[in-house]
PDB file of C-alpha atoms in Angstrom:
ATOM      1  CA  MET A   1     -62.785 -21.697-195.122  1.00 85.00           C
ATOM      2  CA  PHE A   2     -61.317 -19.109-192.701  1.00 96.00           C
ATOM      3  CA  ARG A   3     -60.908 -15.583-194.084  1.00 98.00           C
ATOM      4  CA  PRO A   4     -58.865 -13.126-192.016  1.00 98.00           C
ATOM      5  CA  LYS A   5     -60.462  -9.700-191.502  1.00 98.00           C
ATOM      6  CA  GLY A   6     -60.502  -6.746-189.301  1.00 98.00           C
ATOM      7  CA  VAL A   7     -57.611  -5.352-187.085  1.00 98.00           C
ATOM      8  CA  ILE A   8     -55.030  -8.071-186.599  1.00 98.00           C
ATOM      9  CA  ALA A   9     -51.863  -7.355-184.571  1.00 98.00           C
ATOM     10  CA  ALA A  10     -48.438  -8.255-185.973  1.00 98.00           C
ATOM     11  CA  MET A  11     -47.292  -9.114-182.364  1.00 98.00           C
ATOM     12  CA  LEU A  12     -43.908  -7.937-180.935  1.00 98.00           C
ATOM     13  CA  THR A  13     -42.252 -10.664-178.813  1.00 98.00           C
ATOM     14  CA  PRO A  14     -41.203  -9.812-175.270  1.00 98.00           C
ATOM     15  CA  PHE A  15     -37.919 -11.549-174.356  1.00 97.00           C
ATOM     16  CA  GLY A  16     -36.260 -12.262-171.004  1.00 97.00           C
ATOM     17  CA  ALA A  17     -32.685 -11.968-170.050  1.00 95.00           C
ATOM     18  CA  ASP A  18     -32.075 -15.517-171.318  1.00 96.00           C
ATOM     19  CA  ARG A  19     -33.254 -14.397-174.790  1.00 95.00           C
ATOM     20  CA  ARG A  20     -36.171 -16.698-174.632  1.00 97.00           C
ATOM     21  CA  VAL A  21     -39.829 -15.635-174.843  1.00 98.00           C
ATOM     22  CA  ASN A  22     -41.032 -13.952-171.711  1.00 98.00           C
ATOM     23  CA  GLU A  23     -44.297 -15.845-170.986  1.00 98.00           C
ATOM     24  CA  LYS A  24     -45.624 -13.499-168.411  1.00 98.00           C
ATOM     25  CA  GLU A  25     -45.296 -10.450-170.660  1.00 98.00           C
ATOM     26  CA  THR A  26     -46.506 -12.276-173.624  1.00 98.00           C
ATOM     27  CA  ARG A  27     -49.689 -13.269-171.895  1.00 98.00           C
ATOM     28  CA  ARG A  28     -50.175  -9.703-170.813  1.00 98.00           C
ATOM     29  CA  LEU A  29     -49.739  -8.461-174.358  1.00 98.00           C
ATOM     30  CA  VAL A  30     -52.286 -10.901-175.658  1.00 98.00           C
ATOM     31  CA  GLU A  31     -54.864  -9.780-173.021  1.00 98.00           C
ATOM     32  CA  PHE A  32     -54.125  -6.114-173.773  1.00 97.00           C
ATOM     33  CA  GLY A  33     -54.951  -6.659-177.475  1.00 98.00           C
ATOM     34  CA  ILE A  34     -58.078  -8.692-176.714  1.00 98.00           C
ATOM     35  CA  LYS A  35     -59.364  -6.045-174.348  1.00 97.00           C
ATOM     36  CA  ALA A  36     -58.806  -3.424-176.977  1.00 96.00           C
ATOM     37  CA  GLY A  37     -60.906  -5.275-179.421  1.00 97.00           C
ATOM     38  CA  LEU A  38     -58.474  -6.980-181.805  1.00 98.00           C
ATOM     39  CA  ASP A  39     -59.823  -9.306-184.443  1.00 98.00           C
ATOM     40  CA  GLY A  40     -56.764 -11.616-184.372  1.00 98.00           C
ATOM     41  CA  ILE A  41     -53.020 -11.809-183.452  1.00 98.00           C
ATOM     42  CA  PHE A  42     -50.082 -12.626-185.661  1.00 98.00           C
ATOM     43  CA  PRO A  43     -47.334 -14.003-183.404  1.00 98.00           C
ATOM     44  CA  VAL A  44     -43.900 -15.174-184.611  1.00 98.00           C
ATOM     45  CA  SER A  45     -43.954 -12.155-186.969  1.00 98.00           C
ATOM     46  CA  SER A  46     -41.356 -10.062-188.548  1.00 96.00           C
ATOM     47  CA  VAL A  47     -41.652  -7.276-186.019  1.00 96.00           C
ATOM     48  CA  GLY A  48     -41.646 -10.091-183.344  1.00 97.00           C
ATOM     49  CA  GLU A  49     -38.029 -10.979-184.379  1.00 97.00           C
ATOM     50  CA  ALA A  50     -39.172 -14.372-185.637  1.00 96.00           C
ATOM     51  CA  LEU A  51     -36.045 -14.520-187.976  1.00 94.00           C
ATOM     52  CA  HIS A  52     -33.832 -14.693-184.784  1.00 95.00           C
ATOM     53  CA  MET A  53     -35.841 -17.478-183.093  1.00 97.00           C
ATOM     54  CA  ASN A  54     -35.190 -21.153-183.423  1.00 97.00           C
ATOM     55  CA  PHE A  55     -37.820 -23.761-184.286  1.00 98.00           C
ATOM     56  CA  GLU A  56     -38.578 -24.654-180.657  1.00 98.00           C
ATOM     57  CA  GLU A  57     -38.858 -21.081-179.449  1.00 98.00           C
ATOM     58  CA  LYS A  58     -41.309 -20.241-182.364  1.00 98.00           C
ATOM     59  CA  CYS A  59     -43.498 -23.119-181.344  1.00 98.00           C
ATOM     60  CA  ARG A  60     -43.208 -22.105-177.758  1.00 98.00           C
ATOM     61  CA  CYS A  61     -44.372 -18.567-178.541  1.00 98.00           C
ATOM     62  CA  MET A  62     -47.321 -19.769-180.658  1.00 98.00           C
ATOM     63  CA  GLU A  63     -48.346 -22.083-177.786  1.00 98.00           C
ATOM     64  CA  ILE A  64     -48.383 -19.279-175.220  1.00 98.00           C
ATOM     65  CA  VAL A  65     -50.289 -16.882-177.352  1.00 98.00           C
ATOM     66  CA  ALA A  66     -52.878 -19.541-178.367  1.00 98.00           C
ATOM     67  CA  ASP A  67     -53.287 -20.756-174.781  1.00 98.00           C
ATOM     68  CA  GLN A  68     -53.890 -17.130-173.512  1.00 98.00           C
ATOM     69  CA  ALA A  69     -56.400 -16.253-176.275  1.00 98.00           C
ATOM     70  CA  ALA A  70     -58.223 -19.491-175.489  1.00 98.00           C
ATOM     71  CA  GLY A  71     -60.284 -19.293-178.710  1.00 98.00           C
ATOM     72  CA  ARG A  72     -61.497 -15.790-178.146  1.00 98.00           C
ATOM     73  CA  ILE A  73     -59.841 -14.429-181.299  1.00 98.00           C
ATOM     74  CA  PRO A  74     -58.019 -16.233-184.094  1.00 98.00           C
ATOM     75  CA  ILE A  75     -54.262 -16.693-183.649  1.00 98.00           C
ATOM     76  CA  LEU A  76     -52.370 -16.749-187.022  1.00 98.00           C
ATOM     77  CA  PRO A  77     -48.765 -17.415-186.382  1.00 98.00           C
ATOM     78  CA  GLY A  78     -45.923 -16.741-188.754  1.00 98.00           C
ATOM     79  CA  VAL A  79     -44.118 -19.707-190.384  1.00 98.00           C
ATOM     80  CA  ALA A  80     -41.386 -17.835-192.127  1.00 95.00           C
ATOM     81  CA  ALA A  81     -38.554 -20.161-193.072  1.00 95.00           C
ATOM     82  CA  PRO A  82     -35.973 -20.441-195.806  1.00 92.00           C
ATOM     83  CA  ASN A  83     -37.577 -23.715-197.113  1.00 95.00           C
ATOM     84  CA  PRO A  84     -41.130 -24.832-197.425  1.00 97.00           C
ATOM     85  CA  TYR A  85     -40.667 -27.989-195.343  1.00 98.00           C
ATOM     86  CA  GLU A  86     -39.698 -26.197-192.139  1.00 98.00           C
ATOM     87  CA  ALA A  87     -42.594 -23.750-192.737  1.00 98.00           C
ATOM     88  CA  ALA A  88     -44.948 -26.811-193.131  1.00 98.00           C
ATOM     89  CA  ASP A  89     -43.788 -28.257-189.935  1.00 98.00           C
ATOM     90  CA  LEU A  90     -44.489 -24.886-188.136  1.00 98.00           C
ATOM     91  CA  ALA A  91     -47.887 -24.806-189.863  1.00 98.00           C
ATOM     92  CA  LYS A  92     -48.647 -28.271-188.578  1.00 98.00           C
ATOM     93  CA  PHE A  93     -47.778 -27.315-185.044  1.00 98.00           C
ATOM     94  CA  ALA A  94     -49.840 -24.237-185.357  1.00 98.00           C
ATOM     95  CA  SER A  95     -52.800 -26.192-186.542  1.00 98.00           C
ATOM     96  CA  SER A  96     -52.342 -28.692-183.628  1.00 98.00           C
ATOM     97  CA  ILE A  97     -52.883 -25.970-181.132  1.00 98.00           C
ATOM     98  CA  GLY A  98     -56.078 -24.695-182.792  1.00 98.00           C
ATOM     99  CA  CYS A  99     -54.791 -21.843-185.104  1.00 98.00           C
ATOM    100  CA  PRO A 100     -57.055 -21.547-188.157  1.00 98.00           C
ATOM    101  CA  ALA A 101     -54.333 -20.351-190.621  1.00 98.00           C
ATOM    102  CA  VAL A 102     -50.724 -19.327-190.774  1.00 98.00           C
ATOM    103  CA  VAL A 103     -48.836 -16.439-192.365  1.00 98.00           C
ATOM    104  CA  ALA A 104     -46.090 -17.425-194.820  1.00 98.00           C
ATOM    105  CA  SER A 105     -43.630 -15.217-196.546  1.00 97.00           C
ATOM    106  CA  PRO A 106     -41.665 -16.063-199.746  1.00 96.00           C
ATOM    107  CA  PRO A 107     -38.339 -17.620-199.195  1.00 92.00           C
ATOM    108  CA  TYR A 108     -35.557 -15.177-198.237  1.00 88.00           C
ATOM    109  CA  TYR A 109     -31.798 -14.817-198.930  1.00 86.00           C
ATOM    110  CA  PHE A 110     -31.729 -16.671-202.253  1.00 87.00           C
ATOM    111  CA  LYS A 111     -33.854 -14.985-204.984  1.00 87.00           C
ATOM    112  CA  PRO A 112     -36.064 -17.538-206.673  1.00 92.00           C
ATOM    113  CA  ASP A 113     -38.014 -16.888-209.823  1.00 95.00           C
ATOM    114  CA  ASP A 114     -41.847 -16.419-209.663  1.00 96.00           C
ATOM    115  CA  SER A 115     -42.606 -19.999-210.438  1.00 96.00           C
ATOM    116  CA  MET A 116     -40.480 -21.180-207.509  1.00 96.00           C
ATOM    117  CA  VAL A 117     -42.208 -18.662-205.242  1.00 97.00           C
ATOM    118  CA  GLN A 118     -45.534 -20.192-206.282  1.00 97.00           C
ATOM    119  CA  ARG A 119     -44.268 -23.669-205.708  1.00 98.00           C
ATOM    120  CA  PHE A 120     -42.879 -22.651-202.327  1.00 97.00           C
ATOM    121  CA  PHE A 121     -46.316 -21.644-201.159  1.00 98.00           C
ATOM    122  CA  GLU A 122     -48.066 -24.629-202.744  1.00 98.00           C
ATOM    123  CA  THR A 123     -45.645 -26.967-200.936  1.00 98.00           C
ATOM    124  CA  ILE A 124     -46.381 -25.442-197.521  1.00 98.00           C
ATOM    125  CA  ALA A 125     -50.071 -25.952-198.098  1.00 98.00           C
ATOM    126  CA  GLU A 126     -49.769 -29.452-199.483  1.00 98.00           C
ATOM    127  CA  LYS A 127     -47.332 -30.596-196.725  1.00 98.00           C
ATOM    128  CA  SER A 128     -49.249 -29.091-193.883  1.00 98.00           C
ATOM    129  CA  GLY A 129     -52.917 -29.038-195.073  1.00 98.00           C
ATOM    130  CA  VAL A 130     -53.208 -25.750-193.118  1.00 98.00           C
ATOM    131  CA  PRO A 131     -54.729 -22.533-194.750  1.00 98.00           C
ATOM    132  CA  VAL A 132     -51.992 -20.034-195.635  1.00 98.00           C
ATOM    133  CA  ILE A 133     -52.111 -16.249-195.644  1.00 98.00           C
ATOM    134  CA  LEU A 134     -49.590 -15.001-198.365  1.00 98.00           C
ATOM    135  CA  TYR A 135     -47.196 -12.492-196.834  1.00 98.00           C
ATOM    136  CA  ASN A 136     -46.025 -10.033-199.459  1.00 97.00           C
ATOM    137  CA  ILE A 137     -43.043  -8.143-197.842  1.00 96.00           C
ATOM    138  CA  PRO A 138     -40.607  -7.023-200.490  1.00 93.00           C
ATOM    139  CA  LEU A 139     -38.443  -5.259-197.800  1.00 89.00           C
ATOM    140  CA  PHE A 140     -37.204  -8.642-196.561  1.00 91.00           C
ATOM    141  CA  SER A 141     -38.142 -11.250-199.219  1.00 91.00           C
ATOM    142  CA  GLN A 142     -38.930 -11.753-202.777  1.00 90.00           C
ATOM    143  CA  PRO A 143     -42.003  -9.764-203.902  1.00 95.00           C
ATOM    144  CA  ILE A 144     -45.039 -11.883-204.933  1.00 97.00           C
ATOM    145  CA  ALA A 145     -45.804 -11.195-208.559  1.00 98.00           C
ATOM    146  CA  TYR A 146     -49.287 -10.293-209.795  1.00 98.00           C
ATOM    147  CA  GLU A 147     -49.609 -13.535-211.815  1.00 98.00           C
ATOM    148  CA  THR A 148     -48.375 -15.649-208.872  1.00 98.00           C
ATOM    149  CA  ILE A 149     -51.214 -14.182-206.848  1.00 98.00           C
ATOM    150  CA  ARG A 150     -53.627 -14.984-209.731  1.00 98.00           C
ATOM    151  CA  LYS A 151     -52.560 -18.663-209.686  1.00 98.00           C
ATOM    152  CA  LEU A 152     -52.344 -18.964-205.906  1.00 98.00           C
ATOM    153  CA  CYS A 153     -55.744 -17.417-205.226  1.00 97.00           C
ATOM    154  CA  ARG A 154     -57.313 -20.508-207.058  1.00 97.00           C
ATOM    155  CA  ASN A 155     -55.810 -22.719-204.325  1.00 97.00           C
ATOM    156  CA  LYS A 156     -58.442 -23.732-201.738  1.00 97.00           C
ATOM    157  CA  LEU A 157     -55.790 -23.516-198.919  1.00 98.00           C
ATOM    158  CA  VAL A 158     -54.916 -19.866-199.557  1.00 98.00           C
ATOM    159  CA  ALA A 159     -56.940 -17.805-197.130  1.00 98.00           C
ATOM    160  CA  GLY A 160     -55.707 -14.316-197.827  1.00 98.00           C
ATOM    161  CA  ILE A 161     -52.900 -11.804-198.521  1.00 98.00           C
ATOM    162  CA  LYS A 162     -51.092  -9.569-196.007  1.00 98.00           C
ATOM    163  CA  ASP A 163     -49.520  -6.938-198.414  1.00 98.00           C
ATOM    164  CA  SER A 164     -46.704  -5.045-196.666  1.00 97.00           C
ATOM    165  CA  SER A 165     -45.335  -3.555-199.914  1.00 96.00           C
ATOM    166  CA  GLY A 166     -46.658  -0.118-198.830  1.00 94.00           C
ATOM    167  CA  SER A 167     -47.750   0.214-202.516  1.00 96.00           C
ATOM    168  CA  MET A 168     -51.423   1.101-203.024  1.00 96.00           C
ATOM    169  CA  VAL A 169     -50.912   0.281-206.690  1.00 97.00           C
ATOM    170  CA  ASP A 170     -49.871  -3.288-205.905  1.00 97.00           C
ATOM    171  CA  PHE A 171     -52.754  -3.459-203.275  1.00 98.00           C
ATOM    172  CA  LEU A 172     -55.335  -2.468-205.934  1.00 98.00           C
ATOM    173  CA  HIS A 173     -54.004  -4.875-208.557  1.00 98.00           C
ATOM    174  CA  PHE A 174     -54.082  -7.653-205.986  1.00 98.00           C
ATOM    175  CA  LEU A 175     -57.756  -6.855-205.308  1.00 98.00           C
ATOM    176  CA  ASP A 176     -58.556  -6.634-208.973  1.00 98.00           C
ATOM    177  CA  ILE A 177     -56.949  -9.906-209.927  1.00 98.00           C
ATOM    178  CA  ILE A 178     -58.707 -11.658-207.137  1.00 98.00           C
ATOM    179  CA  ARG A 179     -61.969 -10.159-208.426  1.00 98.00           C
ATOM    180  CA  GLU A 180     -61.127 -11.396-211.914  1.00 98.00           C
ATOM    181  CA  GLU A 181     -60.630 -14.886-210.537  1.00 98.00           C
ATOM    182  CA  ASP A 182     -63.931 -14.804-208.640  1.00 98.00           C
ATOM    183  CA  SER A 183     -62.015 -15.608-205.489  1.00 98.00           C
ATOM    184  CA  ASP A 184     -63.193 -14.555-201.954  1.00 97.00           C
ATOM    185  CA  ILE A 185     -59.662 -14.553-200.309  1.00 98.00           C
ATOM    186  CA  SER A 186     -59.076 -11.561-198.093  1.00 98.00           C
ATOM    187  CA  VAL A 187     -56.554  -8.818-198.900  1.00 98.00           C
ATOM    188  CA  LEU A 188     -55.239  -6.877-195.792  1.00 98.00           C
ATOM    189  CA  THR A 189     -52.758  -4.183-195.657  1.00 98.00           C
ATOM    190  CA  GLY A 190     -49.492  -4.690-193.672  1.00 97.00           C
ATOM    191  CA  ARG A 191     -48.861  -0.973-193.365  1.00 96.00           C
ATOM    192  CA  GLU A 192     -50.482   1.058-190.633  1.00 94.00           C
ATOM    193  CA  GLU A 193     -50.353   4.218-192.774  1.00 95.00           C
ATOM    194  CA  SER A 194     -52.915   2.736-195.207  1.00 96.00           C
ATOM    195  CA  LEU A 195     -55.566   1.083-193.233  1.00 97.00           C
ATOM    196  CA  VAL A 196     -58.420   3.528-194.023  1.00 97.00           C
ATOM    197  CA  PRO A 197     -57.438   4.015-197.692  1.00 97.00           C
ATOM    198  CA  SER A 198     -57.266   0.224-198.195  1.00 98.00           C
ATOM    199  CA  LEU A 199     -60.597  -0.315-196.548  1.00 98.00           C
ATOM    200  CA  LEU A 200     -62.244   2.254-198.838  1.00 96.00           C
ATOM    201  CA  MET A 201     -60.840   0.317-201.926  1.00 97.00           C
ATOM    202  CA  GLY A 202     -62.185  -2.946-200.757  1.00 97.00           C
ATOM    203  CA  GLY A 203     -59.447  -4.284-198.371  1.00 98.00           C
ATOM    204  CA  ALA A 204     -60.459  -6.544-195.508  1.00 98.00           C
ATOM    205  CA  GLY A 205     -58.498  -4.906-192.718  1.00 98.00           C
ATOM    206  CA  CYS A 206     -54.867  -4.753-191.544  1.00 98.00           C
ATOM    207  CA  VAL A 207     -52.187  -6.832-189.991  1.00 98.00           C
ATOM    208  CA  THR A 208     -49.774  -4.331-188.450  1.00 97.00           C
ATOM    209  CA  ALA A 209     -47.347  -3.721-185.602  1.00 96.00           C
ATOM    210  CA  SER A 210     -49.222  -0.612-184.628  1.00 95.00           C
ATOM    211  CA  ALA A 211     -52.271  -2.821-183.818  1.00 97.00           C
ATOM    212  CA  CYS A 212     -50.130  -4.369-181.106  1.00 97.00           C
ATOM    213  CA  ILE A 213     -48.756  -1.082-179.768  1.00 95.00           C
ATOM    214  CA  PHE A 214     -51.964   1.164-179.915  1.00 94.00           C
ATOM    215  CA  PRO A 215     -54.709  -1.297-180.779  1.00 96.00           C
ATOM    216  CA  GLU A 216     -57.381   1.303-179.478  1.00 94.00           C
ATOM    217  CA  VAL A 217     -56.760   3.681-182.331  1.00 93.00           C
ATOM    218  CA  MET A 218     -56.587   0.994-185.140  1.00 96.00           C
ATOM    219  CA  VAL A 219     -59.619  -0.776-183.844  1.00 97.00           C
ATOM    220  CA  SER A 220     -61.610   2.573-183.541  1.00 96.00           C
ATOM    221  CA  ALA A 221     -60.584   3.626-187.114  1.00 96.00           C
ATOM    222  CA  TYR A 222     -61.829   0.308-188.437  1.00 97.00           C
ATOM    223  CA  LYS A 223     -65.131   0.492-186.469  1.00 97.00           C
ATOM    224  CA  ALA A 224     -65.608   4.074-187.710  1.00 97.00           C
ATOM    225  CA  TRP A 225     -65.230   2.964-191.268  1.00 97.00           C
ATOM    226  CA  GLN A 226     -67.774   0.072-190.639  1.00 97.00           C
ATOM    227  CA  ASN A 227     -70.228   2.658-189.285  1.00 97.00           C
ATOM    228  CA  LYS A 228     -69.625   4.892-192.252  1.00 97.00           C
ATOM    229  CA  GLU A 229     -68.078   7.622-189.996  1.00 97.00           C
ATOM    230  CA  ILE A 230     -65.576   8.400-192.630  1.00 96.00           C
ATOM    231  CA  GLU A 231     -64.281  11.690-191.143  1.00 95.00           C
ATOM    232  CA  LYS A 232     -63.561  10.021-187.848  1.00 95.00           C
ATOM    233  CA  ALA A 233     -61.756   7.186-189.522  1.00 96.00           C
ATOM    234  CA  VAL A 234     -59.663   9.596-191.588  1.00 95.00           C
ATOM    235  CA  ALA A 235     -58.804  11.662-188.538  1.00 93.00           C
ATOM    236  CA  LEU A 236     -57.674   8.530-186.673  1.00 93.00           C
ATOM    237  CA  GLN A 237     -55.604   7.401-189.691  1.00 94.00           C
ATOM    238  CA  LYS A 238     -53.860  10.762-189.964  1.00 92.00           C
ATOM    239  CA  ALA A 239     -53.167  10.931-186.232  1.00 89.00           C
ATOM    240  CA  ILE A 240     -50.674   7.972-186.368  1.00 90.00           C
ATOM    241  CA  LEU A 241     -48.738   9.169-189.416  1.00 91.00           C
ATOM    242  CA  PRO A 242     -46.077  11.418-187.648  1.00 89.00           C
ATOM    243  CA  LEU A 243     -45.581   8.733-185.050  1.00 87.00           C
ATOM    244  CA  VAL A 244     -44.869   6.060-187.700  1.00 87.00           C
ATOM    245  CA  ARG A 245     -42.902   8.283-190.032  1.00 84.00           C
ATOM    246  CA  LYS A 246     -40.647  10.141-187.595  1.00 74.00           C
ATOM    247  CA  ALA A 247     -40.243   7.921-184.555  1.00 71.00           C
ATOM    248  CA  MET A 248     -41.176   4.187-184.967  1.00 75.00           C
ATOM    249  CA  PHE A 249     -39.112   3.827-188.067  1.00 78.00           C
ATOM    250  CA  GLY A 250     -36.333   6.111-186.754  1.00 79.00           C
ATOM    251  CA  ALA A 251     -34.315   3.247-185.504  1.00 83.00           C
ATOM    252  CA  PRO A 252     -33.249  -0.221-186.953  1.00 84.00           C
ATOM    253  CA  PHE A 253     -36.345  -2.350-187.317  1.00 88.00           C
ATOM    254  CA  PRO A 254     -37.938  -3.300-184.921  1.00 91.00           C
ATOM    255  CA  VAL A 255     -36.324  -1.547-181.893  1.00 91.00           C
ATOM    256  CA  ALA A 256     -38.374   1.562-181.890  1.00 91.00           C
ATOM    257  CA  PHE A 257     -41.540  -0.484-182.032  1.00 92.00           C
ATOM    258  CA  LYS A 258     -40.246  -2.299-178.900  1.00 94.00           C
ATOM    259  CA  ALA A 259     -39.595   1.053-177.206  1.00 92.00           C
ATOM    260  CA  ALA A 260     -43.082   2.105-177.915  1.00 92.00           C
ATOM    261  CA  LEU A 261     -44.475  -0.854-176.137  1.00 94.00           C
ATOM    262  CA  GLU A 262     -42.081  -0.316-173.270  1.00 93.00           C
ATOM    263  CA  ILE A 263     -43.713   3.115-172.878  1.00 92.00           C
ATOM    264  CA  ARG A 264     -47.048   1.354-172.698  1.00 92.00           C
ATOM    265  CA  GLY A 265     -45.942  -0.590-169.811  1.00 93.00           C
ATOM    266  CA  PHE A 266     -44.450  -3.846-171.223  1.00 96.00           C
ATOM    267  CA  GLU A 267     -41.048  -5.346-170.495  1.00 97.00           C
ATOM    268  CA  MET A 268     -39.923  -6.229-173.924  1.00 96.00           C
ATOM    269  CA  GLY A 269     -36.271  -6.977-173.242  1.00 95.00           C
ATOM    270  CA  GLU A 270     -33.270  -6.441-175.377  1.00 91.00           C
ATOM    271  CA  PRO A 271     -33.500  -7.092-179.244  1.00 91.00           C
ATOM    272  CA  LEU A 272     -32.153 -10.503-180.213  1.00 91.00           C
ATOM    273  CA  LEU A 273     -29.872  -8.563-182.734  1.00 91.00           C
ATOM    274  CA  PRO A 274     -27.761  -6.592-180.226  1.00 90.00           C
ATOM    275  CA  LEU A 275     -27.619  -2.834-180.682  1.00 88.00           C
ATOM    276  CA  SER A 276     -24.128  -0.996-180.761  1.00 90.00           C
ATOM    277  CA  ASP A 277     -23.306   1.580-178.196  1.00 87.00           C
ATOM    278  CA  LYS A 278     -24.287   4.235-180.668  1.00 88.00           C
ATOM    279  CA  GLY A 279     -27.543   2.494-181.485  1.00 84.00           C
ATOM    280  CA  ALA A 280     -28.357   2.337-177.742  1.00 85.00           C
ATOM    281  CA  ARG A 281     -27.732   6.027-177.301  1.00 86.00           C
ATOM    282  CA  ASP A 282     -29.766   6.882-180.459  1.00 82.00           C
ATOM    283  CA  LEU A 283     -32.555   4.674-179.094  1.00 84.00           C
ATOM    284  CA  ALA A 284     -32.586   6.447-175.801  1.00 85.00           C
ATOM    285  CA  GLY A 285     -33.013   9.852-177.556  1.00 86.00           C
ATOM    286  CA  LEU A 286     -35.774   8.336-179.705  1.00 84.00           C
ATOM    287  CA  THR A 287     -37.642   6.957-176.694  1.00 86.00           C
ATOM    288  CA  THR A 288     -37.823  10.468-175.340  1.00 86.00           C
ATOM    289  CA  GLU A 289     -39.503  11.562-178.542  1.00 84.00           C
ATOM    290  CA  LEU A 290     -41.911   8.687-178.551  1.00 86.00           C
ATOM    291  CA  SER A 291     -43.992   9.463-175.395  1.00 84.00           C
ATOM    292  CA  PRO A 292     -45.450  12.808-176.457  1.00 86.00           C
ATOM    293  CA  MET A 293     -45.931  11.594-179.976  1.00 84.00           C
ATOM    294  CA  MET A 294     -47.847   8.462-178.703  1.00 82.00           C
ATOM    295  CA  GLU A 295     -50.076  10.702-176.551  1.00 81.00           C
ATOM    296  CA  THR A 296     -50.816  12.780-179.759  1.00 77.00           C
ATOM    297  CA  ALA A 297     -51.662   9.670-181.694  1.00 74.00           C
ATOM    298  CA  LEU A 298     -53.994   8.562-178.912  1.00 77.00           C
ATOM    299  CA  SER A 299     -55.710  11.887-178.416  1.00 71.00           C
ATOM    300  CA  PRO A 300     -58.273  11.738-181.288  1.00 62.00           C
ATOM    301  CA  TRP A 301     -59.563   8.448-180.035  1.00 62.00           C
ATOM    302  CA  ASP A 302     -62.737   9.194-178.039  1.00 55.00           C
ATOM    303  CA  GLY A 303     -62.464   6.360-175.437  1.00 53.00           C
ATOM    304  CA  ALA A 304     -60.492   5.672-172.362  1.00 45.00           C
ATOM    305  CA  VAL A 305     -56.975   4.363-173.163  1.00 46.00           C
ATOM    306  CA  VAL A 306     -56.687   0.685-172.405  1.00 46.00           C
ATOM    307  CA  ASN A 307     -54.537   0.336-169.329  1.00 48.00           C
ATOM    308  CA  ALA A 308     -51.534  -1.839-170.133  1.00 53.00           C
ATOM    309  CA  ARG A 309     -49.892  -1.647-166.706  1.00 50.00           C
TER     310      ARG A 309
END
């Protein structure tokens, strides 16, 4: 059974003036990540504005990314949907183009109880037959309860957990529950700020937007940890904290992340949820802040910066 691990990019989606996926820039972004050493790509993601994409465009995005990757690294598309049947249909499509697993979040808008969240994931797995990575993202959907994780980790079609709660307490309890159940599913952090701490506590890696924007740093931190170069891993982890804290979350999600990729040379297009005039002015000021902060974040990394242009 597939188990996600390493540094996986939650991929931002470049859009054209027609508000459709910009195929040329998407292919460039995939190559950029593979060249930097990513262990996987998660397209049709939260930071990739999947919520604003229709079914057809989600499938088109998956297809472009999978085609460009050409089997070199796993492609793990998001299948977020308000009902499990649409999610299962997205998962079937992902499987048909060679994706080994999909990333599924709990249902959003309505607030189901824990038993319904469990059944939601089970239905996706049953209807699609595709391995599922559980996506715990309390910021946007119902949190996945500890006991729900306990029950779901027994399911042979559950491949892992992407925990974007930002809570190391929750992360540790997820790990411990999986240990108690003698399960081998992977637990990966969904927050860039906690890659190294999560690895030290037994995590399998990360699935983060920063791995799409500055994959060199995230990959280098992961490899430093693998090589037991803990001081180097910690230095790289610390280097990105000001950037994430002060700049990349300094605008409505995910526009600052898109601005960061623009600085790296990608044409990301306008966000699908339009900015106000004030929002556009604020973003312009934030973009000015981002350039030097990104240089600082990249400076502890001891290799040549991957050329995105």
